[in-house]
Every structure is written in structure tokens, then in C-alpha cells.
PDB file of C-alpha atoms and ligand atoms in Angstrom:
ATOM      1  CA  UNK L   1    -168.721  25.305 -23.265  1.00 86.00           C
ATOM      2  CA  UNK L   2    -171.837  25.608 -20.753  1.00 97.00           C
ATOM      3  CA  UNK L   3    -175.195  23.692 -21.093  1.00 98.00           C
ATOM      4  CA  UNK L   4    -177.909  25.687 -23.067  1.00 98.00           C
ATOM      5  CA  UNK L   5    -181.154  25.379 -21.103  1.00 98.00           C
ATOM      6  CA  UNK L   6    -184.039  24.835 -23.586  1.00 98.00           C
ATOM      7  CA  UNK L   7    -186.487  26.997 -22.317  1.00 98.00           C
ATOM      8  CA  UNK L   8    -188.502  25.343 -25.222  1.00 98.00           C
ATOM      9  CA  UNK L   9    -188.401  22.145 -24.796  1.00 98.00           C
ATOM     10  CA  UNK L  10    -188.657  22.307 -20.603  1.00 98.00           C
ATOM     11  CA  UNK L  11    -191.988  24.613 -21.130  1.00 98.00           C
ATOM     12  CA  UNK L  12    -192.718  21.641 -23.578  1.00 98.00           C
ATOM     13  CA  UNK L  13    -192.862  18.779 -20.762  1.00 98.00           C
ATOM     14  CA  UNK L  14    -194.637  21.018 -18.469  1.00 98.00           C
ATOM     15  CA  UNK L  15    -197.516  22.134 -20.893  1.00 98.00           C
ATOM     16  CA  UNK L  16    -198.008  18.417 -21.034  1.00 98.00           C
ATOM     17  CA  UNK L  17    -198.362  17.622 -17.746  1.00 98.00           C
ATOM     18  CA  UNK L  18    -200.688  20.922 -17.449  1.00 98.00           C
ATOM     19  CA  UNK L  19    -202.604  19.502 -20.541  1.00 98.00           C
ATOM     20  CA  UNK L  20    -202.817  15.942 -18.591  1.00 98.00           C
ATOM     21  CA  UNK L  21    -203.975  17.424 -15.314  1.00 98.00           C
ATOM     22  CA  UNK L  22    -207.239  19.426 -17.138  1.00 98.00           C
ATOM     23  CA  UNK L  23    -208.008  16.061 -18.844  1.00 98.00           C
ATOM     24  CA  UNK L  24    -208.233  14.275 -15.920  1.00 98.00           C
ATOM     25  CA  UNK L  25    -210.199  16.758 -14.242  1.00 97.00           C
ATOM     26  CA  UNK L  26    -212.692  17.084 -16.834  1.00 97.00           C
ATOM     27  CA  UNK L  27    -213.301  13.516 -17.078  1.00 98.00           C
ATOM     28  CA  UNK L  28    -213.464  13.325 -13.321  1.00 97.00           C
ATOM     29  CA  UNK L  29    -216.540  16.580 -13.188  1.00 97.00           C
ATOM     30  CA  UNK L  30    -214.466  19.036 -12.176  1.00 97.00           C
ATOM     31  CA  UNK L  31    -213.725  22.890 -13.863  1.00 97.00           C
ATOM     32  CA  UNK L  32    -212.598  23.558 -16.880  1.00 98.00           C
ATOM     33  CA  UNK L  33    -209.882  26.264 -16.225  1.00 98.00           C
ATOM     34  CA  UNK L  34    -210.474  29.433 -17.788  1.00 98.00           C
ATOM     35  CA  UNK L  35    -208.310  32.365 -18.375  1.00 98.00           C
ATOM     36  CA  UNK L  36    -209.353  35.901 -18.876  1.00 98.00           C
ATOM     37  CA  UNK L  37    -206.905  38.884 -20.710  1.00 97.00           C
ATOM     38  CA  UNK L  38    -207.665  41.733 -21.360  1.00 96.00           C
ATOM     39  CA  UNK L  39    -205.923  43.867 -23.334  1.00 95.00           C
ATOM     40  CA  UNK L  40    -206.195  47.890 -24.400  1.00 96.00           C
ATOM     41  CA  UNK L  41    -204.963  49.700 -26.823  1.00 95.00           C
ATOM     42  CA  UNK L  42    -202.923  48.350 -30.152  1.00 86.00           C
ATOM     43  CA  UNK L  43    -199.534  48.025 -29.474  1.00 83.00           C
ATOM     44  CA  UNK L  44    -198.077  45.212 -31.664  1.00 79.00           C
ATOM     45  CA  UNK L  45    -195.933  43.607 -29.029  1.00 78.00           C
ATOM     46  CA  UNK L  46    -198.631  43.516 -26.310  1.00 81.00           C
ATOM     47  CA  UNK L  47    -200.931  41.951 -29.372  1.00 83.00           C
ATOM     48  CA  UNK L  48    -198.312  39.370 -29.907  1.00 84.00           C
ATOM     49  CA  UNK L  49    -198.796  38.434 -25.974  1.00 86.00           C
ATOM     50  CA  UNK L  50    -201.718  38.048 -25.605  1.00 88.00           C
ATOM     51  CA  UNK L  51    -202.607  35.806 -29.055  1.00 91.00           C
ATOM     52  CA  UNK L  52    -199.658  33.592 -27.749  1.00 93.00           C
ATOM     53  CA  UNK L  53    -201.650  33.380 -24.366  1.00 94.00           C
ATOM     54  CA  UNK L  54    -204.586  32.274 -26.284  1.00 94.00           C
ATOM     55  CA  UNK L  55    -202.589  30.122 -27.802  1.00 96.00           C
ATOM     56  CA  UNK L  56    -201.033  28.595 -24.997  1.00 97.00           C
ATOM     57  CA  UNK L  57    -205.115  28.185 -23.701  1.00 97.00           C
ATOM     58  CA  UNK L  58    -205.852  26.048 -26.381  1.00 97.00           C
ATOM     59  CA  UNK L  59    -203.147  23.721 -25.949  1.00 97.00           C
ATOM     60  CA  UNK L  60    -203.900  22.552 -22.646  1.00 98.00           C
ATOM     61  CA  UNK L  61    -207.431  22.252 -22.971  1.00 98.00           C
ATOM     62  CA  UNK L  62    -208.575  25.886 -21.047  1.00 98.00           C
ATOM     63  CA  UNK L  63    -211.571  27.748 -21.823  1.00 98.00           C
ATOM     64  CA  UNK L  64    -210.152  31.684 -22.603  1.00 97.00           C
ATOM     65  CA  UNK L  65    -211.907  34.713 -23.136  1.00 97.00           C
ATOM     66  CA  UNK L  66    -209.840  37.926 -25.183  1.00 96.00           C
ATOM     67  CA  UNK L  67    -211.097  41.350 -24.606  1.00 96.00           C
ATOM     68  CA  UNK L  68    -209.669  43.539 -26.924  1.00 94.00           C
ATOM     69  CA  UNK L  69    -210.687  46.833 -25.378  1.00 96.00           C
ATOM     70  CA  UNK L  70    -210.514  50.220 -27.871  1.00 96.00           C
ATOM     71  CA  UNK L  71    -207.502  52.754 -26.684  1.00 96.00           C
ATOM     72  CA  UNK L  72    -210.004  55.343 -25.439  1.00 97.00           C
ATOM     73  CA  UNK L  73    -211.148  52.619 -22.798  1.00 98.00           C
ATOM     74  CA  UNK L  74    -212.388  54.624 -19.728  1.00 98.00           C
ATOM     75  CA  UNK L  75    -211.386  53.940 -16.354  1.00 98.00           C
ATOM     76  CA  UNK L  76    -214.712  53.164 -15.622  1.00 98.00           C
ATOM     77  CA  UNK L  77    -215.347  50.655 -18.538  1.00 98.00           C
ATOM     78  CA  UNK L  78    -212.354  48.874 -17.540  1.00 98.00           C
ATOM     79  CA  UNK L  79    -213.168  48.615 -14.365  1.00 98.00           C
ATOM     80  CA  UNK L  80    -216.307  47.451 -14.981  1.00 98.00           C
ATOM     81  CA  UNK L  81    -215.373  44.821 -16.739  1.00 98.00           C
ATOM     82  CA  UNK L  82    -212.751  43.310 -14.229  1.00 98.00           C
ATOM     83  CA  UNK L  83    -215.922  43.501 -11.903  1.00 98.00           C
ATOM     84  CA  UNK L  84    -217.918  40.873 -14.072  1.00 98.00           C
ATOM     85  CA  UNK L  85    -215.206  38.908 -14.929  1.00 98.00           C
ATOM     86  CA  UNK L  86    -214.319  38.774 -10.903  1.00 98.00           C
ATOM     87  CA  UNK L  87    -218.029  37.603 -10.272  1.00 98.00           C
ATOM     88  CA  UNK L  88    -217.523  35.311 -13.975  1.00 98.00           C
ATOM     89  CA  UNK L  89    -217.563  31.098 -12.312  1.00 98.00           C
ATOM     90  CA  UNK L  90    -215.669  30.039 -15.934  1.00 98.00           C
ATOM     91  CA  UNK L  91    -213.135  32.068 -15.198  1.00 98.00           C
ATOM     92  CA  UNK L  92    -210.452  31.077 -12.895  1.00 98.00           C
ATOM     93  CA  UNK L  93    -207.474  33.994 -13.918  1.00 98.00           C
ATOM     94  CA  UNK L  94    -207.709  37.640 -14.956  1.00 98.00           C
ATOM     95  CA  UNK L  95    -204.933  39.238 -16.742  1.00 97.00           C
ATOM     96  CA  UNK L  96    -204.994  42.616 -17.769  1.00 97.00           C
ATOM     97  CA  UNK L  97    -202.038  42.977 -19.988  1.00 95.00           C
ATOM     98  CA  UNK L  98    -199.630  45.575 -18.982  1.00 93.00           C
ATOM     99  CA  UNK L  99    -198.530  48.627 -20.235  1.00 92.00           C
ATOM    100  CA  UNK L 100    -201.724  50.211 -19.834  1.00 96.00           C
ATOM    101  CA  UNK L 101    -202.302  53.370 -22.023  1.00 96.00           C
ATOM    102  CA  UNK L 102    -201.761  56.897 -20.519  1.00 96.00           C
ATOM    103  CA  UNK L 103    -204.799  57.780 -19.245  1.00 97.00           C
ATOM    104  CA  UNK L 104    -205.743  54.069 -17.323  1.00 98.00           C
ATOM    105  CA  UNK L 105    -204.214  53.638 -13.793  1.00 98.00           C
ATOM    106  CA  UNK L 106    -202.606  50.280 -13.816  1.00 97.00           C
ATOM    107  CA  UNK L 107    -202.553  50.336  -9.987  1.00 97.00           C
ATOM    108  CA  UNK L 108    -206.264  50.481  -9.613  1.00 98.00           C
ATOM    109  CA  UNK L 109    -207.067  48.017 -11.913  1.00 98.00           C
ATOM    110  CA  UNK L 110    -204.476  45.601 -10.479  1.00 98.00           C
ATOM    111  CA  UNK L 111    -206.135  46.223  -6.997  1.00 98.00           C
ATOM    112  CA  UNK L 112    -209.501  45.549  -8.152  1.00 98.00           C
ATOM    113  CA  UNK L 113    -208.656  41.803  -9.155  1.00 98.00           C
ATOM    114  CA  UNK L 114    -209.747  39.589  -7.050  1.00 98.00           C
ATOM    115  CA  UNK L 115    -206.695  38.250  -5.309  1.00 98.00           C
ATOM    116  CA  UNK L 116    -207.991  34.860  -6.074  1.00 98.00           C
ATOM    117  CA  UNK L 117    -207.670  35.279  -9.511  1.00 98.00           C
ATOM    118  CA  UNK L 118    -205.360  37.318  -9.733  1.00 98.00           C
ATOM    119  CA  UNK L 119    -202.926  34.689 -11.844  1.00 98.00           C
ATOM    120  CA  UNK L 120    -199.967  37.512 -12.484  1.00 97.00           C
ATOM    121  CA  UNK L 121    -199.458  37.437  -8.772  1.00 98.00           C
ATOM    122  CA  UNK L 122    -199.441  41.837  -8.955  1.00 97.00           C
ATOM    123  CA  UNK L 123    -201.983  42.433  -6.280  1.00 98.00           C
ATOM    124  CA  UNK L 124    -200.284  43.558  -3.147  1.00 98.00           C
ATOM    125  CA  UNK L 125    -202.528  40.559  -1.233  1.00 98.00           C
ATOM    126  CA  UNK L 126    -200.087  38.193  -3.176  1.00 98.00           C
ATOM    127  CA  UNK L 127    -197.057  39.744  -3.018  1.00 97.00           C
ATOM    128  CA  UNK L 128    -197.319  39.856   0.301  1.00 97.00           C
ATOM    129  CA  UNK L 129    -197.588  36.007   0.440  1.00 97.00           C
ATOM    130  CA  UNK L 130    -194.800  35.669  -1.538  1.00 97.00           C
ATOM    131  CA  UNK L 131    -192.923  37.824   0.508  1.00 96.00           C
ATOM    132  CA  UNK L 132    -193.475  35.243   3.589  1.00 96.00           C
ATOM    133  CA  UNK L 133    -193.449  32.241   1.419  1.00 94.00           C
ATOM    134  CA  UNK L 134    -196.809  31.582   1.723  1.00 94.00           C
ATOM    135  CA  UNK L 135    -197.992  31.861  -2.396  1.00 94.00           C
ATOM    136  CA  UNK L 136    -200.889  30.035  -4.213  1.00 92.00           C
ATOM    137  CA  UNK L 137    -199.391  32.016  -7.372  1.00 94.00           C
ATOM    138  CA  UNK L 138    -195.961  33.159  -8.291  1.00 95.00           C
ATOM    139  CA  UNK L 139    -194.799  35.753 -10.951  1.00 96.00           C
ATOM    140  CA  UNK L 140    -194.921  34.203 -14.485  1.00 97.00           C
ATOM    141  CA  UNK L 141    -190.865  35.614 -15.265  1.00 98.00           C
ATOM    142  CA  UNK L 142    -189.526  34.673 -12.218  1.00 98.00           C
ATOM    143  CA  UNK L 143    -191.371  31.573 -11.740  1.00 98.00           C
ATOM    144  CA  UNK L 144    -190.356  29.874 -15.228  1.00 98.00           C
ATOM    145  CA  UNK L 145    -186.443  30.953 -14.289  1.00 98.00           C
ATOM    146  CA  UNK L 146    -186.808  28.802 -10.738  1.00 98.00           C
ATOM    147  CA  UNK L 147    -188.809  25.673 -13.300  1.00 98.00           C
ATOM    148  CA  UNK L 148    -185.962  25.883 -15.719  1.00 98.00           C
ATOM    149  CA  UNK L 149    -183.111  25.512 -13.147  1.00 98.00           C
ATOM    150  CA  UNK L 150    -185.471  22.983 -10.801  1.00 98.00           C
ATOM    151  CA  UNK L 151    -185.949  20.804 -14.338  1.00 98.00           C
ATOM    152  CA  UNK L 152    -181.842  21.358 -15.031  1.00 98.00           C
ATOM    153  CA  UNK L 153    -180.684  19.800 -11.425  1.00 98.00           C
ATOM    154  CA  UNK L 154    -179.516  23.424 -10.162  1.00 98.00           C
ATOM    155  CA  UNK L 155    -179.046  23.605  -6.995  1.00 98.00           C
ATOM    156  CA  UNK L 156    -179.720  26.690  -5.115  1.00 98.00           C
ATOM    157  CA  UNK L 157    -179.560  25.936  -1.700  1.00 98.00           C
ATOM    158  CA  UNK L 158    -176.181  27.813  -0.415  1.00 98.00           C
ATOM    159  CA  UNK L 159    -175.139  29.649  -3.422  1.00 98.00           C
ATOM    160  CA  UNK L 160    -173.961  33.250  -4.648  1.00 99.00           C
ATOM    161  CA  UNK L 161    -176.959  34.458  -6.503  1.00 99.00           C
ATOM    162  CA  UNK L 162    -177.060  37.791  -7.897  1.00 99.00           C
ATOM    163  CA  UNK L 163    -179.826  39.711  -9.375  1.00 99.00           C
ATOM    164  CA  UNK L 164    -179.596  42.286 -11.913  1.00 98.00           C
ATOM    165  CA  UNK L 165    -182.484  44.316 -12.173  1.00 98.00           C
ATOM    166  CA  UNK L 166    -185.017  45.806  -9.706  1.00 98.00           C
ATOM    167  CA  UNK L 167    -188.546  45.693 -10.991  1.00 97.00           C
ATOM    168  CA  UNK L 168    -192.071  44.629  -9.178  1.00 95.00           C
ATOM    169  CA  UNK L 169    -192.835  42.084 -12.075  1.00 95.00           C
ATOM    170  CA  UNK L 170    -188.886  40.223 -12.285  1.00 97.00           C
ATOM    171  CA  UNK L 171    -186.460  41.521  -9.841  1.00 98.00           C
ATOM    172  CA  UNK L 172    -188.120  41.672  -6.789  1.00 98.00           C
ATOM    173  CA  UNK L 173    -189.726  38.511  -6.991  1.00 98.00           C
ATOM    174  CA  UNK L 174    -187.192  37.012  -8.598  1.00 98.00           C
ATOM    175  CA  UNK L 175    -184.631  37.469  -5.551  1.00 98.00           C
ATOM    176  CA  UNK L 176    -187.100  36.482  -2.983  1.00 98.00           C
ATOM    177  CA  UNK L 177    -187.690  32.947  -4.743  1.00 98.00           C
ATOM    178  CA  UNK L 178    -184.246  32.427  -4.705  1.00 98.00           C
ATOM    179  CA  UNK L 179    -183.752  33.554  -0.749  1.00 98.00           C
ATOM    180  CA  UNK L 180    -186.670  31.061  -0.432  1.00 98.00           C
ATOM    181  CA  UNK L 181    -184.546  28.387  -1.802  1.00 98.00           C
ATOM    182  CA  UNK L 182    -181.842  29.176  -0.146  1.00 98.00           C
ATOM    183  CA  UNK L 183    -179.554  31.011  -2.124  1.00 98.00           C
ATOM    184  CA  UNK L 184    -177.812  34.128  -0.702  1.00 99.00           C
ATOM    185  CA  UNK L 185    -179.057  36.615  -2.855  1.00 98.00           C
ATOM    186  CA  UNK L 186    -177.827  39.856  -3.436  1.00 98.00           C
ATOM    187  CA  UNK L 187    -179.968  42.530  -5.827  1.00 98.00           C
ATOM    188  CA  UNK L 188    -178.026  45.062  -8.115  1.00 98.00           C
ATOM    189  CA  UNK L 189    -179.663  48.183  -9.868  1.00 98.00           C
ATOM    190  CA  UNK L 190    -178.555  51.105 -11.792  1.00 96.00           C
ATOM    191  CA  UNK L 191    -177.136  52.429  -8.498  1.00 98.00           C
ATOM    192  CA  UNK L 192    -174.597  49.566  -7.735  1.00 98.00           C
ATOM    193  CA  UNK L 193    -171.408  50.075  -7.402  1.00 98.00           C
ATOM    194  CA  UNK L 194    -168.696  48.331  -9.088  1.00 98.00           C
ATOM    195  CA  UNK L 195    -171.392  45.976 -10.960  1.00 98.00           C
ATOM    196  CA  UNK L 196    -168.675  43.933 -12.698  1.00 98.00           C
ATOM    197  CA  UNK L 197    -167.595  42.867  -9.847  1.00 98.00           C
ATOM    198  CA  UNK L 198    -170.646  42.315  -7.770  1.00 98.00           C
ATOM    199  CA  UNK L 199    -171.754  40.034 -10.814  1.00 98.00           C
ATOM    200  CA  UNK L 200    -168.843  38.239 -10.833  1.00 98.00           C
ATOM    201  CA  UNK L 201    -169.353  36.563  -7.599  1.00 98.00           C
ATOM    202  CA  UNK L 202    -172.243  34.987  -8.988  1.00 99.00           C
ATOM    203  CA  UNK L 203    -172.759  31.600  -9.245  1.00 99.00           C
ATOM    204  CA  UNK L 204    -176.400  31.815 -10.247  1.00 99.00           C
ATOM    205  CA  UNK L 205    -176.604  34.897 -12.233  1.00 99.00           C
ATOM    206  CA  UNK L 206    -180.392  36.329 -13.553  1.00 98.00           C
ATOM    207  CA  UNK L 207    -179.794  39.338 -16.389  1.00 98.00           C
ATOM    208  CA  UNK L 208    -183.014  41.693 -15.815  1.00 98.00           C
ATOM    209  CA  UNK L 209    -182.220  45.342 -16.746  1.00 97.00           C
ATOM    210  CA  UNK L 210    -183.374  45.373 -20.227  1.00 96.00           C
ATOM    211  CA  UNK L 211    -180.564  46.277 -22.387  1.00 96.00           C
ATOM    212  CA  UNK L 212    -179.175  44.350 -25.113  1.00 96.00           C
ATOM    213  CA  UNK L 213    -175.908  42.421 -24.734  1.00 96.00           C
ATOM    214  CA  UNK L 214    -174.821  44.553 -21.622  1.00 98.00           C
ATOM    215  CA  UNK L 215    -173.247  41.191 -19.984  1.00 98.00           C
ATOM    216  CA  UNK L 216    -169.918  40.410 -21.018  1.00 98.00           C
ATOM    217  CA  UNK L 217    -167.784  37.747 -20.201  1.00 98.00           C
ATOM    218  CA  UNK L 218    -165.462  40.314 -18.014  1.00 98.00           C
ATOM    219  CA  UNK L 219    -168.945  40.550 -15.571  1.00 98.00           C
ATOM    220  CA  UNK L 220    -169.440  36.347 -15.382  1.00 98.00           C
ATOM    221  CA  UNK L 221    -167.571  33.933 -13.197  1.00 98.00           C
ATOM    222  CA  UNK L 222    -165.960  30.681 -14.858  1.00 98.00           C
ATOM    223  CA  UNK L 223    -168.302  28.047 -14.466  1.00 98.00           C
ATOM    224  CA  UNK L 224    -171.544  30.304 -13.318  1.00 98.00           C
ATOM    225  CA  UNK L 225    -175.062  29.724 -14.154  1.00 99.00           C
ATOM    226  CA  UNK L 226    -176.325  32.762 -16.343  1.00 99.00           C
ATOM    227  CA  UNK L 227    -180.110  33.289 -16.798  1.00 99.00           C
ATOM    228  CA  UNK L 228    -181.165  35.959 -19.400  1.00 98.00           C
ATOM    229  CA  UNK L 229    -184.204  37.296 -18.636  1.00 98.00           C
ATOM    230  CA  UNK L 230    -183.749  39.872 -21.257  1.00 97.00           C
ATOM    231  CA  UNK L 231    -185.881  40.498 -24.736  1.00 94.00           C
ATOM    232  CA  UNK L 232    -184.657  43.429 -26.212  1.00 94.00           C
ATOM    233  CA  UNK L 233    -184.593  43.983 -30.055  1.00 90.00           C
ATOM    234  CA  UNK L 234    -181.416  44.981 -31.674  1.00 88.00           C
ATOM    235  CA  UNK L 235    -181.459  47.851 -34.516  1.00 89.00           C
ATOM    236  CA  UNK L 236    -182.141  44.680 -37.510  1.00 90.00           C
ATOM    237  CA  UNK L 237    -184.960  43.710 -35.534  1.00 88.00           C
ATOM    238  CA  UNK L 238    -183.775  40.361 -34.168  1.00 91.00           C
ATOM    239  CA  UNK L 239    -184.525  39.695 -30.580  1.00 92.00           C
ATOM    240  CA  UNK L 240    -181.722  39.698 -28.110  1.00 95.00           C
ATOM    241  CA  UNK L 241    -181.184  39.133 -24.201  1.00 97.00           C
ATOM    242  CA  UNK L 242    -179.402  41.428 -21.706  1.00 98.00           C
ATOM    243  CA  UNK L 243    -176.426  38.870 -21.822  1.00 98.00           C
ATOM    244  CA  UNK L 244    -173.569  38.685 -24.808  1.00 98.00           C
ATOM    245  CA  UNK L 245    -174.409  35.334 -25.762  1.00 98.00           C
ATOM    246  CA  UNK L 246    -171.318  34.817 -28.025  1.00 97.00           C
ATOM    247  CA  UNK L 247    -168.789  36.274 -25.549  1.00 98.00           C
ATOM    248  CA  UNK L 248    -170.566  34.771 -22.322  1.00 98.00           C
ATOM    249  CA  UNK L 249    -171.099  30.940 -23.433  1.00 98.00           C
ATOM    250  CA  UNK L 250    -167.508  29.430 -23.390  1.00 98.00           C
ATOM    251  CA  UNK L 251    -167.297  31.078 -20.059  1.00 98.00           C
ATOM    252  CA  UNK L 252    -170.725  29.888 -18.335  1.00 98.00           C
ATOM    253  CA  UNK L 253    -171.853  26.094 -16.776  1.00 98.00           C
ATOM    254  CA  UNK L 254    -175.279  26.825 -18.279  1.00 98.00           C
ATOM    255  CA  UNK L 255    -176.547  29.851 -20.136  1.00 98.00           C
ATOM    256  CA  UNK L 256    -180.441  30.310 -21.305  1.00 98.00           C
ATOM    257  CA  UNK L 257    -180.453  31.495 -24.987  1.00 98.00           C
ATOM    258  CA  UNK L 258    -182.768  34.143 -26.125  1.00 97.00           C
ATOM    259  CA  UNK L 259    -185.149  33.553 -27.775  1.00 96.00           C
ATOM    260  CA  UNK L 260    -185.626  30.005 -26.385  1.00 97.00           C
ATOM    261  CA  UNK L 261    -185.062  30.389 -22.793  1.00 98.00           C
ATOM    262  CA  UNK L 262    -186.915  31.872 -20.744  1.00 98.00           C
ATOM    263  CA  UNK L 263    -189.380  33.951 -22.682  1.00 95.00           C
ATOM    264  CA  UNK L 264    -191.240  30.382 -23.652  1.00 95.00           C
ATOM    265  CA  UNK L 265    -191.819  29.595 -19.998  1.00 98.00           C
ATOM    266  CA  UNK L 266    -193.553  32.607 -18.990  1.00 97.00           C
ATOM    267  CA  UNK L 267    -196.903  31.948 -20.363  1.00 96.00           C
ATOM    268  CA  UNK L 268    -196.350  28.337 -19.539  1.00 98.00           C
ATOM    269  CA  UNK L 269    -196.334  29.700 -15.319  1.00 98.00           C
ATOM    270  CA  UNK L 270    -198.716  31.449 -16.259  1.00 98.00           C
ATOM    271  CA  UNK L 271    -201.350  28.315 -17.616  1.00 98.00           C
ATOM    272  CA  UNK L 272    -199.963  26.539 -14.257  1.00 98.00           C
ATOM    273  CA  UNK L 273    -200.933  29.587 -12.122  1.00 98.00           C
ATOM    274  CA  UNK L 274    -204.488  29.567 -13.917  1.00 98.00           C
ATOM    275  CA  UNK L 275    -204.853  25.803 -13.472  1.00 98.00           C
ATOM    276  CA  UNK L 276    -204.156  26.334  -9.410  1.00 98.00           C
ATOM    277  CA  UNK L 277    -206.838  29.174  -9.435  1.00 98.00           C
ATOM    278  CA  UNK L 278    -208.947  26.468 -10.630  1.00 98.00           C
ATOM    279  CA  UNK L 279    -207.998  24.003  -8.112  1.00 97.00           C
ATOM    280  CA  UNK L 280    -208.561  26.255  -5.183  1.00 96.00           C
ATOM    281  CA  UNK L 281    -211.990  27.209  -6.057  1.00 90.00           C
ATOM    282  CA  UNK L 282    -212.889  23.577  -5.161  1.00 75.00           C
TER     283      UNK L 282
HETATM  284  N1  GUN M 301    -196.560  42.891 -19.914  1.00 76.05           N
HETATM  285  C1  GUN M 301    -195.317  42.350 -20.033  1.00 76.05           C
HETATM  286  N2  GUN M 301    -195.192  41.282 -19.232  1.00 76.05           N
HETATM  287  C2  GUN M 301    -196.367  41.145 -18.592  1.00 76.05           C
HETATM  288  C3  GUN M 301    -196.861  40.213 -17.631  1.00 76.05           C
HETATM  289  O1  GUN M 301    -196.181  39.289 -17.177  1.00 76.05           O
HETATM  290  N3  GUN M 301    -198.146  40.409 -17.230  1.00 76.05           N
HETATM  291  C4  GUN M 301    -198.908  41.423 -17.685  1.00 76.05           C
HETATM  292  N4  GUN M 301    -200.147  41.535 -17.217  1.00 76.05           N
HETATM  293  N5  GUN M 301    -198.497  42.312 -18.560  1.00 76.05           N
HETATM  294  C5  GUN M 301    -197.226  42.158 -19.016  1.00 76.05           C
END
């Protein structure tokens, strides 16, 4: 029987401490945080995002702006926009919710936020510093998987850790953080061979390839550490991980259940990435 990690209940305590922190700075003279997003278009689960961003604002006592931009947005408006909010002194972080529609270039407008507020951590400037370890902000996914095993006693230092999953936004990141802390990480795609077994070296194992209960028990080590970074719907509409929760459980130390895991902590990384914008403008 593993340990479910409450992805809930950890984001919980954190938003707290985040809501704390803006108190005391208020009361003290300093900033306000303030977030920006901007989204374009209509799609429902980007909507869903970004209102739970908001959301998330108002809890811990940010200022937020929305922009909810039409789906015929032109480059050239959009851009436009990032400009003033770039120049904006209320606001700290600028997120431009991805996907973009079509016609926008999701490159270009990730280059043209400013580094320094650039609170998704997408702009090559802070990739970069997360490549050498060097980061004022980390990825929202992969930086709420390091908070939940940090706030579960995991140790990282020395172990197997295997990656599932390639992308900019999770994987890549994702597998740095860990070499950072000193796991040995190895990264697994659609290419691997032999993924099974690869996986089942694992003793930290992070499920980020976007398909619904692909991880069986036959692919996880007794005892291992299974994060699901996974949110895929299943044909009745429930939301589901990349990990077979029912067959993987018994078999796992600790297992993050989705929903609940680590889907809450995202937007929580990404308050605490906002809230450091905000500090280093002083
Ligand atoms: N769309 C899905 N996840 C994300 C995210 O973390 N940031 C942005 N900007 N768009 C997303």
C-alpha cells in the first residue's frame, strides 16, 4: 500500500505561507504582486486555467489582470500588449496561456517577455539558468513535483530517477531539477527502447507522456516513488493520469493521485514564481 501524496493539501500549506509573505510585505510598504494572463481564443480547458489562476490570485492577496483576447488576435495586437504589460510597474508576471491559436507564433511572443517577468520560466534567458542551476523561476509542472516530494521527506540525492516524457514545459525541466538534486536521471521518449524495463529501475518515477493509464504495475519497481504528471480525460469524461492508479498503488512507496496531485500545485509554483518576480524588482 504506498503513501498518496496530497497534492491538495501540500499546495494548501504553501498558498498560506505565499498568502503570509504578501501580508507582511504590504504592511511593511512594499509591492503588491501582480500577475498578468493572457489568454486567446475560447477553448474551454485553457478558460478553466486561467479563471483558476485568477483564482489562485485572490487567495493570496495578488493584484491580477485577465486579458481575454478575441481568436482573430493579430500578431501585432498581441504583441503589443505584452509590450505594455512588460513596461506595466503592478505587474510582476506575464503569462500568456499556451496553446496559442494557429495563426499566433508562440515562440515570438514567449521571446518578447521580459525575462524578468517571465513567471512560466519559457524564455530561452531562463532556461538557460536553469540549465546551470542558476534560476530566479522554475517551471510551474516540474517545480510543484520537486515541492511535493521536498514536503514528503523524499530524498533524491543518489537515486534511480527516470523520466517519461520529453517536452520543453515538463520533461526537460523536470530531469534537470532532479540531476540538480542529485538524482541520476535518465529521460525516456517515444523512441526508448525496452521502456518497461528502463522504468522499472526507477526509484523516483515522473509519468509525462500524456496518455491515460499507460503505466502498469509490470513498468514500476516494488517500493518506487511514482509521480503522475498526467491529466488526460477518459471517454466518460473523468480526468485520469498517465499511471494505472488501481493496478500501480499496492505496488508503489508513494503514488500522486490524479486529480489531487500534482495538477493543484502547478498554479500554486506558479503564485510563488510571481511573488519572487516581485521580490527581485526591489
Ligand atoms: N498551457 C498548459 N500548461 C501551461 C503552462 O504551464 N503555461 C502556459 N503559459 N500555458 C499552459
Amino acid at each position: 500500500m504506498a503513501k498518496i501524496i496530497d497534492g491538495k493539501a501540500i499546495s494548501k500549506d504553501i498558498r498560506e505561507e505565499i498568502k503570509n509573505e504578501v501580508a507582511e510585505r504590504v504592511a511593511n510598504g512594499l509591492c503588491r504582486p501582480g500577475l498578468a494572463v493572457i489568454i486567446v481564443g475560447e477553448a474551454p480547458a485553457s478558460q478553466v486555467y486561467v479563471r483558476n489562476k485568477k483564482k489562485g490570485c485572490e487567495e493570496v492577496g495578488f493584484y491580477s489582470e485577465v486579458y481575454e483576447l478575441p481568436a482573430e488576435t493579430t500578431q501585432g495586437e498581441l504583441n503589443a500588449l505584452v509590450d505594455k504589460l512588460n513596461a506595466d510597474d503592478k505587474i510582476h508576471g506575464i503569462l500568456c496561456q499556451l496553446p496559442l491559436p494557429k495563426h499566433l507564433d508562440e515562440n515570438e511572443v514567449i521571446l518578447r517577455i521580459d525575462p524578468k517577468k517571465d513567471v512560466d520560466a519559457f524564455h530561452p534567458y531562463n532556461v538557460g539558468k536553469i540549465m546551470i542551476g542558476d534560476y530566479d523561476f522554475l517551471p510551474c509542472t516540474p517545480a510543484g513535483v520537486m515541492a511535493l516530494l521536498e514536503r514528503s521527506g523524499i530524498e533524491v540525492s543518489g537515486k534511480e530517477c527516470v523520466v517519461v516524457g520529453r517536452s520543453n514545459i515538463v520533461g526537460k525541466p523536470q530531469a534537470m531539477l532532479l540531476l540538480h538534486a542529485n538524482g541520476t536521471v535518465t529521460v525516456c521518449h517515444s523512441r526508448t527502447r525496452d521502456l518497461a524495463a528502463v522504468c522499472r529501475r526507477a526509484d523516483i518515477l515522473v509519468a509525462a507522456i500524456g496518455k491515460a493509464d499507460f503505466f502498469g504495475a509490470d513498468m514500476v519497481k516494488e517500493g518506487a516513488v511514482v509521480i503522475d504528471v498526467g491529466m488526460n480525460r477518459r471517454p466518460d469524461g473523468k480526468l485520469t493520469g498517465d499511471v494505472n492508479f488501481a493496478e500501480v498503488e499496492p505496488k508503489a512507496s508513494y503514488i500522486t493521485p490524479v486529480p489531487g496531485g500534482v495538477g493543484p500545485m502547478t498554479i500554486t509554483m506558479l503564485l510563488k514564481n510571481t511573488l519572487t518576480a516581485a521580490k527581485n524588482r526591489e
